[in-house]
Coordinates of C-alpha atoms and ligand atoms in Angstrom, one line a residue:
M1 CA 0.0 0.0 0.0
S2 CA 1.6 3.3 -1.0
P3 CA 1.4 6.0 1.6
L4 CA -1.3 8.6 1.3
P5 CA 0.2 12.1 1.0
L6 CA 0.0 14.7 3.7
Y7 CA -1.3 18.2 3.3
L8 CA 1.6 20.6 3.5
A9 CA 0.9 24.3 3.0
G10 CA -1.8 23.7 0.5
T11 CA -0.1 20.9 -1.5
W12 CA -0.5 17.1 -1.2
T13 CA 3.0 15.6 -0.8
S14 CA 4.9 12.8 0.8
G15 CA 6.3 13.8 4.1
R16 CA 9.9 13.3 5.2
G17 CA 9.0 11.1 8.2
E18 CA 8.5 7.3 8.4
P19 CA 5.1 6.3 6.9
L20 CA 2.7 4.9 9.4
A21 CA -0.2 2.5 9.2
S22 CA -3.7 3.1 10.5
H23 CA -5.5 -0.1 11.5
N24 CA -9.2 -1.0 11.6
P25 CA -9.9 -2.0 15.3
V26 CA -12.5 -4.5 14.1
N27 CA -9.9 -6.8 12.6
N28 CA -6.5 -5.0 13.0
R29 CA -6.0 -5.0 9.3
V30 CA -4.2 -2.1 7.7
L31 CA -6.8 0.4 6.6
A32 CA -4.3 2.9 5.1
V33 CA -0.7 3.9 5.2
V34 CA -0.1 7.6 5.6
S35 CA 3.0 9.8 5.0
T36 CA 4.3 11.5 8.1
A37 CA 6.0 14.9 8.6
G38 CA 9.6 15.3 9.5
A39 CA 11.2 18.3 11.1
A40 CA 11.8 20.0 7.7
D41 CA 8.1 19.6 6.9
V42 CA 7.2 21.3 10.2
D43 CA 9.5 24.2 9.3
H44 CA 7.9 24.5 5.9
A45 CA 4.4 24.4 7.3
V46 CA 5.1 27.0 9.9
A47 CA 6.8 29.4 7.4
A48 CA 3.9 28.9 4.9
G49 CA 1.4 29.5 7.7
Q50 CA 3.1 32.8 8.7
A51 CA 3.2 34.0 5.1
A52 CA -0.5 33.0 4.5
M53 CA -1.6 35.0 7.6
R54 CA 0.3 38.1 6.5
N55 CA -1.1 37.9 3.0
P56 CA -3.7 40.7 2.6
A57 CA -5.9 38.1 0.8
W58 CA -6.5 36.6 4.3
R59 CA -5.4 39.3 6.7
D60 CA -7.6 42.0 5.4
L61 CA -10.8 39.9 5.0
L62 CA -13.7 41.4 6.8
P63 CA -15.2 39.1 9.4
H64 CA -18.2 38.0 7.3
Q65 CA -15.9 37.2 4.4
R66 CA -13.7 35.0 6.6
A67 CA -16.9 33.4 8.0
A68 CA -17.9 32.5 4.5
F69 CA -14.9 30.1 4.2
L70 CA -16.1 28.3 7.4
H71 CA -19.6 28.0 6.1
R72 CA -18.3 26.5 2.9
I73 CA -16.3 23.9 4.9
A74 CA -19.4 23.1 7.0
T75 CA -21.5 22.6 3.8
L76 CA -18.9 20.2 2.4
I77 CA -18.7 18.2 5.6
E78 CA -22.5 17.9 5.5
R79 CA -22.3 16.9 1.8
D80 CA -19.8 14.1 2.6
A81 CA -21.2 13.3 6.1
E82 CA -22.0 9.6 5.5
R83 CA -18.7 8.8 3.8
L84 CA -16.8 10.6 6.6
A85 CA -18.8 8.8 9.3
Q86 CA -18.1 5.4 7.6
L87 CA -14.4 6.2 7.3
Q88 CA -14.1 7.3 10.9
R89 CA -15.9 4.1 12.0
Q90 CA -13.2 2.1 10.3
D91 CA -10.3 4.3 11.5
N92 CA -11.5 4.4 15.1
G93 CA -13.9 1.6 15.7
K94 CA -16.7 3.7 17.2
P95 CA -20.3 2.5 16.3
I96 CA -21.7 4.2 13.2
L97 CA -24.4 6.1 15.1
E98 CA -21.6 7.8 17.2
T99 CA -19.4 8.6 14.2
R100 CA -22.4 10.2 12.4
A101 CA -23.0 12.4 15.4
L102 CA -19.3 13.4 15.5
V103 CA -19.3 14.4 11.8
A104 CA -22.5 16.4 12.3
S105 CA -21.0 18.1 15.3
A106 CA -17.9 19.1 13.3
A107 CA -20.1 20.8 10.6
G108 CA -22.0 22.6 13.4
T109 CA -18.7 23.8 14.9
F110 CA -17.6 25.4 11.7
R111 CA -21.0 27.1 11.4
Y112 CA -21.0 28.3 15.0
F113 CA -17.6 29.9 14.8
A114 CA -18.5 31.5 11.5
A115 CA -21.3 33.2 13.4
V116 CA -19.1 34.1 16.3
C117 CA -16.5 35.5 13.9
E118 CA -19.1 37.7 12.2
T119 CA -20.6 39.0 15.4
M120 CA -17.5 39.4 17.6
E121 CA -17.0 42.9 19.0
G122 CA -14.1 44.8 20.7
D123 CA -14.6 47.4 23.4
I124 CA -14.5 51.1 23.8
T125 CA -13.1 51.3 27.3
P126 CA -13.8 54.1 29.8
S127 CA -11.0 56.7 29.2
R128 CA -9.3 58.8 31.9
G129 CA -8.2 61.6 29.7
N130 CA -9.0 63.3 26.5
Y131 CA -8.5 60.3 24.4
L132 CA -10.5 57.4 23.0
S133 CA -9.3 54.1 24.4
L134 CA -10.2 50.8 22.6
S135 CA -9.6 47.2 23.2
T136 CA -9.4 45.2 20.0
W137 CA -8.6 41.5 19.3
E138 CA -6.0 40.2 16.9
P139 CA -4.9 36.7 15.8
L140 CA -2.0 35.0 17.6
G141 CA -0.1 33.5 14.7
V142 CA 0.4 29.9 13.6
I143 CA -1.4 27.5 15.9
A144 CA -0.4 23.9 16.4
A145 CA -3.5 21.7 17.0
I146 CA -2.7 18.3 18.5
T147 CA -5.5 15.8 18.8
P148 CA -6.2 12.4 20.2
W149 CA -7.7 9.3 18.6
N150 CA -11.1 9.1 20.4
S151 CA -13.2 11.7 18.5
P152 CA -11.5 12.5 15.2
I153 CA -13.0 15.3 13.1
A154 CA -15.0 16.7 16.0
S155 CA -11.7 17.3 18.0
E156 CA -10.0 18.8 14.9
A157 CA -13.0 21.0 14.1
Q158 CA -13.2 22.3 17.7
K159 CA -9.7 23.7 17.2
V160 CA -9.4 24.5 13.5
A161 CA -12.7 26.4 13.2
P162 CA -12.1 29.0 16.0
A163 CA -8.4 29.3 15.1
L164 CA -9.2 30.1 11.4
A165 CA -12.2 32.3 12.4
A166 CA -9.8 34.3 14.6
G167 CA -7.5 34.9 11.6
N168 CA -4.7 32.4 12.4
A169 CA -3.1 29.7 10.4
V170 CA -3.3 26.2 11.8
I171 CA -1.2 23.1 11.6
V172 CA -3.0 19.9 12.7
K173 CA -1.2 16.9 14.1
P174 CA -3.8 14.2 14.4
S175 CA -3.3 11.0 16.4
E176 CA -1.0 8.4 14.8
F177 CA -3.8 5.9 15.4
T178 CA -6.5 7.9 13.5
P179 CA -4.9 10.2 10.9
L180 CA -7.5 9.8 8.2
L181 CA -10.3 12.2 9.2
A182 CA -8.0 15.2 9.6
L183 CA -6.7 14.5 6.1
E184 CA -10.3 14.5 4.8
L185 CA -10.9 17.9 6.6
A186 CA -7.9 19.2 4.7
K187 CA -9.4 18.0 1.4
L188 CA -12.6 19.8 2.1
S189 CA -10.9 23.0 3.2
D190 CA -9.0 22.9 0.0
E191 CA -12.2 22.4 -2.0
A192 CA -13.7 25.3 0.0
G193 CA -11.0 27.5 -1.4
L194 CA -9.2 28.2 1.9
P195 CA -6.1 30.2 0.9
K196 CA -3.1 27.8 0.7
G197 CA -0.8 27.7 3.6
L198 CA -3.5 28.5 6.2
L199 CA -4.0 24.9 7.0
S200 CA -1.5 22.0 7.1
V201 CA -2.3 18.5 8.3
L202 CA 0.8 16.7 9.4
P203 CA 0.4 13.1 10.6
G204 CA 3.2 11.6 12.6
T205 CA 3.9 10.3 16.1
G206 CA 3.8 12.5 19.1
A207 CA 7.5 12.0 19.9
S208 CA 8.6 13.2 16.4
T209 CA 6.1 15.4 14.6
G210 CA 4.2 16.5 17.7
A211 CA 7.3 17.4 19.7
A212 CA 8.8 19.2 16.7
L213 CA 5.7 21.3 16.4
V214 CA 5.5 22.2 20.0
A215 CA 9.2 23.2 20.2
H216 CA 9.1 25.2 17.0
P217 CA 9.8 28.9 17.6
G218 CA 7.3 29.9 15.0
I219 CA 4.4 28.3 16.7
A220 CA 2.4 30.9 18.6
K221 CA 0.1 28.6 20.6
V222 CA -0.5 24.9 21.1
T223 CA -4.0 23.7 21.5
F224 CA -3.8 20.2 22.8
T225 CA -6.3 17.4 23.6
G226 CA -5.0 14.2 25.0
G227 CA -3.6 12.5 28.1
T228 CA -2.4 14.4 31.2
A229 CA 1.2 13.1 31.0
T230 CA 1.5 14.4 27.4
G231 CA -0.2 17.7 28.4
R232 CA 2.3 18.1 31.2
A233 CA 5.3 17.6 28.8
I234 CA 3.8 20.1 26.4
G235 CA 3.3 22.5 29.2
R236 CA 6.9 22.3 30.2
V237 CA 8.1 23.3 26.7
A238 CA 5.5 26.0 26.6
A239 CA 6.8 27.5 29.8
E240 CA 10.3 27.7 28.4
K241 CA 9.0 29.4 25.2
I242 CA 6.5 31.6 27.2
M243 CA 3.9 30.3 24.8
P244 CA 0.2 30.1 25.6
V245 CA -1.3 26.6 25.6
S246 CA -4.7 25.2 26.1
L247 CA -4.8 21.7 27.5
E248 CA -7.8 19.4 27.4
L249 CA -6.7 16.4 29.3
G250 CA -7.9 13.2 31.1
G251 CA -10.6 12.6 33.6
K252 CA -12.1 10.2 36.1
S253 CA -15.5 11.7 36.4
P254 CA -18.0 10.9 39.1
N255 CA -21.6 10.1 38.1
I256 CA -23.8 10.3 41.3
V257 CA -27.1 8.6 41.8
F258 CA -29.4 9.7 44.8
A259 CA -32.2 7.5 46.0
D260 CA -34.8 10.1 45.0
A261 CA -33.7 10.1 41.3
D262 CA -35.8 8.7 38.5
L263 CA -33.8 5.4 38.7
D264 CA -34.7 4.2 35.2
Q265 CA -33.4 7.5 33.7
A266 CA -30.3 7.2 36.0
I267 CA -29.5 3.7 34.8
N268 CA -29.7 4.8 31.2
G269 CA -27.5 7.9 32.0
V270 CA -24.9 5.8 33.8
L271 CA -24.8 3.3 31.0
F272 CA -24.5 6.0 28.3
G273 CA -22.2 8.1 30.4
L274 CA -19.6 5.3 30.8
F275 CA -20.0 2.8 28.0
S276 CA -20.7 4.8 24.9
S277 CA -17.5 5.0 22.8
Q278 CA -16.5 1.8 24.7
G279 CA -15.6 4.1 27.6
Q280 CA -12.8 5.7 25.5
S281 CA -14.0 9.1 26.5
C282 CA -12.3 11.8 28.6
I283 CA -15.7 12.5 30.3
A284 CA -16.6 8.9 30.9
G285 CA -18.6 8.7 34.2
S286 CA -16.3 5.9 35.5
R287 CA -16.7 6.5 39.2
I288 CA -20.4 5.7 39.9
F289 CA -21.5 6.9 43.3
I290 CA -24.8 5.3 44.5
E291 CA -26.7 6.2 47.6
E292 CA -26.4 3.4 50.2
S293 CA -30.1 2.8 50.5
I294 CA -30.5 1.8 46.9
Y295 CA -27.0 0.4 46.3
P296 CA -27.9 -3.3 46.2
A297 CA -30.9 -3.0 44.0
F298 CA -29.4 -0.4 41.7
T299 CA -26.1 -2.2 41.1
A300 CA -27.9 -5.5 40.4
K301 CA -30.2 -3.8 37.8
L302 CA -27.2 -1.9 36.4
A303 CA -25.2 -5.1 36.0
E304 CA -28.1 -6.8 34.2
R305 CA -28.3 -3.9 31.8
V306 CA -24.5 -3.9 31.2
T307 CA -24.6 -7.6 30.4
A308 CA -27.3 -6.9 27.8
L309 CA -25.4 -4.2 25.9
R310 CA -25.0 -5.1 22.3
I311 CA -21.3 -5.7 21.5
G312 CA -20.4 -6.1 17.8
D313 CA -19.4 -4.6 14.5
P314 CA -19.6 -0.8 14.6
V315 CA -21.0 -0.9 11.1
S316 CA -24.4 -2.0 12.5
E317 CA -26.7 0.7 13.8
R318 CA -27.7 -1.7 16.6
T319 CA -24.2 -2.0 18.0
Q320 CA -23.6 -0.2 21.3
I321 CA -20.1 -1.4 22.1
G322 CA -17.4 -1.6 19.4
P323 CA -13.7 -2.6 19.7
L324 CA -11.1 -0.7 21.6
I325 CA -8.6 1.3 19.5
T326 CA -5.6 -1.1 19.6
P327 CA -4.7 -4.5 21.0
Q328 CA -2.2 -2.7 23.3
H329 CA -4.9 -0.5 24.7
R330 CA -7.1 -3.5 25.3
D331 CA -4.2 -5.1 27.2
K332 CA -4.0 -1.9 29.3
V333 CA -7.7 -1.9 30.1
E334 CA -7.6 -5.6 30.9
G335 CA -4.6 -4.9 33.2
Y336 CA -6.9 -2.6 35.3
V337 CA -9.4 -5.4 35.8
T338 CA -6.6 -7.6 37.1
L339 CA -5.5 -4.7 39.3
A340 CA -9.0 -4.2 40.6
R341 CA -9.1 -7.8 41.7
E342 CA -5.7 -7.5 43.4
E343 CA -7.1 -4.4 45.2
G344 CA -10.0 -6.5 46.6
G345 CA -12.6 -5.6 44.0
R346 CA -15.4 -7.9 42.8
L347 CA -16.3 -8.1 39.2
L348 CA -20.1 -7.9 38.8
C349 CA -20.1 -8.4 35.0
G350 CA -17.8 -8.3 32.0
G351 CA -14.1 -7.7 32.3
T352 CA -13.0 -10.4 29.8
R353 CA -12.5 -10.8 26.1
P354 CA -15.7 -12.0 24.4
V355 CA -16.1 -15.7 23.5
D356 CA -18.1 -14.9 20.3
A357 CA -16.1 -16.3 17.4
T358 CA -17.0 -13.3 15.1
L359 CA -15.3 -10.9 17.5
Q360 CA -11.9 -12.6 17.9
A361 CA -10.0 -10.6 15.3
G362 CA -11.0 -7.2 16.9
N363 CA -9.9 -5.5 20.1
Y364 CA -13.2 -6.2 21.9
F365 CA -13.6 -6.2 25.7
M366 CA -16.8 -6.9 27.7
P367 CA -18.0 -3.9 29.6
A368 CA -17.2 -4.3 33.3
L369 CA -18.5 -3.1 36.6
I370 CA -16.5 -3.5 39.8
D371 CA -17.6 -3.1 43.4
G372 CA -15.9 -3.7 46.8
L373 CA -13.3 -1.0 46.2
N374 CA -13.0 2.4 47.7
N375 CA -12.3 5.8 46.1
R376 CA -8.6 5.7 47.1
N377 CA -7.9 2.5 45.2
R378 CA -5.9 3.0 42.0
T379 CA -8.7 1.5 39.9
A380 CA -10.9 4.3 41.2
Q381 CA -8.2 7.0 40.8
E382 CA -6.5 6.4 37.5
E383 CA -8.0 7.0 34.1
I384 CA -8.7 3.6 32.4
F385 CA -10.2 5.0 29.2
G386 CA -12.1 1.9 28.6
P387 CA -15.4 0.2 29.5
V388 CA -14.7 -0.3 33.2
G389 CA -16.7 1.3 36.0
V390 CA -16.1 1.4 39.7
L391 CA -19.3 1.4 41.9
L392 CA -19.0 3.3 45.2
P393 CA -21.8 3.5 47.8
F394 CA -22.2 6.8 49.8
R395 CA -24.2 7.7 52.9
D396 CA -24.5 11.5 53.0
E397 CA -23.8 14.6 51.0
D398 CA -20.7 15.7 52.9
S399 CA -18.9 12.4 52.6
L400 CA -20.0 12.2 48.9
I401 CA -18.6 15.6 48.0
A402 CA -15.3 14.8 49.8
E403 CA -14.9 11.6 47.9
A404 CA -16.2 12.8 44.5
N405 CA -13.7 15.7 44.7
D406 CA -10.9 13.4 45.9
S407 CA -9.3 13.0 42.5
V408 CA -6.4 14.6 40.6
Y409 CA -8.9 15.3 37.8
G410 CA -11.8 17.7 37.5
L411 CA -13.3 17.3 34.0
A412 CA -17.0 16.3 34.3
S413 CA -19.6 14.9 36.6
G414 CA -23.2 13.9 36.8
V415 CA -25.9 14.2 39.5
W416 CA -29.1 12.2 39.4
T417 CA -31.8 13.5 41.9
G418 CA -35.4 14.6 42.0
D419 CA -34.6 17.4 44.4
F420 CA -33.5 20.5 42.4
R421 CA -32.1 22.3 45.5
R422 CA -29.8 19.3 46.1
A423 CA -28.8 19.2 42.4
W424 CA -27.8 22.9 42.7
R425 CA -25.9 22.4 45.9
I426 CA -24.0 19.3 44.7
G427 CA -23.5 20.8 41.3
R428 CA -21.9 23.9 42.8
A429 CA -19.7 21.9 45.2
L430 CA -18.2 19.5 42.6
N431 CA -14.8 20.2 41.3
A432 CA -15.5 19.8 37.6
G433 CA -15.6 21.9 34.4
T434 CA -19.0 20.4 33.5
V435 CA -21.8 19.1 35.7
W436 CA -24.7 17.3 34.1
I437 CA -27.9 17.1 36.2
N438 CA -30.3 14.3 35.4
T439 CA -28.5 13.8 32.1
Y440 CA -24.9 13.0 30.9
K441 CA -22.6 13.7 27.9
Q442 CA -24.9 16.3 26.4
F443 CA -23.0 18.9 24.4
S444 CA -23.6 22.3 23.0
I445 CA -20.9 24.1 20.9
A446 CA -22.3 27.3 22.5
T447 CA -21.3 26.1 26.0
P448 CA -17.7 26.2 27.3
F449 CA -15.9 22.9 27.8
G450 CA -12.7 22.2 29.7
G451 CA -11.2 20.8 32.8
N452 CA -10.1 21.8 36.3
A453 CA -7.0 20.5 38.1
E454 CA -5.1 17.9 36.1
S455 CA -7.9 17.7 33.5
G456 CA -6.5 20.8 31.9
I457 CA -6.1 24.5 31.4
G458 CA -8.4 26.7 29.4
R459 CA -11.9 26.3 27.9
E460 CA -12.9 25.5 24.3
K461 CA -16.2 26.2 22.5
A462 CA -18.7 29.0 23.1
R463 CA -18.2 32.6 22.1
D464 CA -15.0 33.0 24.2
G465 CA -13.6 29.9 22.3
L466 CA -12.7 32.3 19.5
K467 CA -10.8 34.6 21.9
A468 CA -8.7 31.6 23.0
Y469 CA -7.0 32.0 19.6
M470 CA -6.5 35.8 19.9
R471 CA -4.8 38.4 22.0
Q472 CA -6.0 41.8 23.0
K473 CA -4.5 45.1 21.8
S474 CA -5.2 48.4 23.5
L475 CA -5.3 51.6 21.4
Y476 CA -5.3 55.2 22.7
I477 CA -6.3 57.9 20.2
D478 CA -5.7 61.5 21.3
M479 CA -8.9 63.7 21.0
S480 CA -7.4 66.9 22.4
G481 CA -4.9 68.0 19.7
R482 CA -2.8 69.5 22.6
P483 CA 0.7 68.5 23.6
I484 CA 1.2 66.2 26.5
P485 CA 1.6 68.5 29.6
W486 CA 4.8 67.0 30.9
A487 CA 6.6 67.7 27.6
D488 CA 5.2 71.1 27.1
Ligands
NAD1 P1 -2.0 11.1 24.0 O1 -1.7 12.2 25.0 O2 -1.2 9.9 24.0 O3 -1.9 11.7 22.5 C1 -2.6 12.8 22.1 C2 -1.9 13.5 21.0 O4 -0.6 14.0 21.4 C3 -1.5 12.5 19.8 O5 -1.7 13.2 18.6 C4 -0.1 12.2 20.1 O6 0.6 11.9 18.9 C5 0.4 13.6 20.6 N1 1.6 13.6 21.4 C6 2.1 12.5 22.2 N2 3.3 12.9 22.8 C7 3.6 14.2 22.3 C8 4.6 15.1 22.6 N3 5.6 14.8 23.4 N4 4.6 16.3 22.0 C9 3.5 16.6 21.2 N5 2.5 15.8 20.9 C10 2.5 14.6 21.5 O7 -3.5 10.8 24.2 P2 -4.4 9.7 23.4 O8 -4.1 8.4 23.9 O9 -4.4 10.0 21.9 O10 -5.9 10.1 23.9 C11 -6.4 9.7 25.1 C12 -6.4 10.8 26.1 O11 -6.9 12.0 25.7 C13 -7.1 10.4 27.4 O12 -6.3 10.8 28.5 C14 -8.3 11.3 27.3 O13 -8.9 11.6 28.6 C15 -7.8 12.5 26.7 N6 -8.9 13.3 26.0 C16 -9.2 14.5 26.6 C17 -10.3 15.3 26.1 C18 -10.7 16.6 26.7 O14 -11.4 17.3 26.0 N7 -10.3 16.9 27.9 C19 -10.9 14.8 24.9 C20 -10.5 13.6 24.4 C21 -9.5 12.9 24.9

């Protein structure tokens, strides 16, 4: 299989790095081989990005004209939605209903930031003299957007759309496990007529292409989504360069069920919150806190429902659980089930490879629930990033809040209760960037998203998501026509 070219400064070319293969997690067969970028390609992409930004053809566009490019990209994503969703299913292993939703969300993200771009305003600030003082916003420069494998195209759109809308150039470094959708986005941007050089898509490994981008002196900001250890390494380099970063990192989110909740809804929310995307989600509600009085009945019912989840080929609309991304990742998830047992945990369901002969070639893992642990156990503290949930009983609100917040992470959380005052109280007390009340994993591009503590720095989405790719400039304009008194 000859390597697919990468998208370097508006041209399709072979990169100077080692080609890498993307595998279909259903059978681990090679889906595609892609060219990767070497350090010289990174240099070229950065220089082209800087030149494209300075070119009046982009720099001087009025906001509604820039927005038109984003609308065109959105329209093309919508035109190709089914093809993109099917490709992502193969590249990543997520069930088709999920990949369709991710593609639709990517198109929506481009439209939303087109609207924000057109409507964004600066400020006339209160002056303290006979001058007019203004605060305006300008683009940062060339942005490096580094993305993980779990939600391709949606993750890339979440960074590329606001960065372009703000007037920057962008270089995308997709995950080495799922490079294909970012390359598709490049094709569509090209077709939309985006001036050449504004977008490059450079596949490669984190250690080579990713690290070269982060360290490059011409990169004005890194916007990163991925694991906390990688985020920390990028943060160190950024500190040396005095370069802004936004870091969307890992999580170990609590999903909390009170006895007064609508328990049928809560069960559905716990299932969806943890097991959609096979648990390979930063916001997976993987610590499930259940009020003591309903613990036995709730966990029994939950285990029954988990056992009934439909595991299979992501091509089927009926499939709820597809394969994990790689055999190595499945080994890691499996290792946590072994650890849970060593820590004294009891497996209520799943936690093994399936016996079904049709699933043997893929990286399948039966969704698991574990009880008998406490919140301090490693299984309850570390991000597993797979279909494994830890069940934790709680007695009262104070101990619940203390335990739920006892985590290095602070990404998301869920509260299930029929008492809105309690929902408000608990929601405010949780250390998390997002709290879902009687729901879970709902998203609006108009609502900020991001993590506290080791779950990250900064917020994406929403109106301010554009400003994350801009800096402020203050202007003072004399209105008096008189000399400055000191110099007079
Ligand atoms: P990862 O950190 O291994 O890789 C993410 C990206 O960083 C990849 O493109 C990788 O090639 C690159 N990378 C790795 N080392 C690098 C380096 N030294 N310099 C520059 N780039 C480097 O994460 P992953 O396994 O792809 O994704 C799973 C993780 O992502 C989980 O921890 C999950 O919680 C997190 N995640 C967070 C969010 C969020 O919004 N908070 C969303 C999705 C995933």
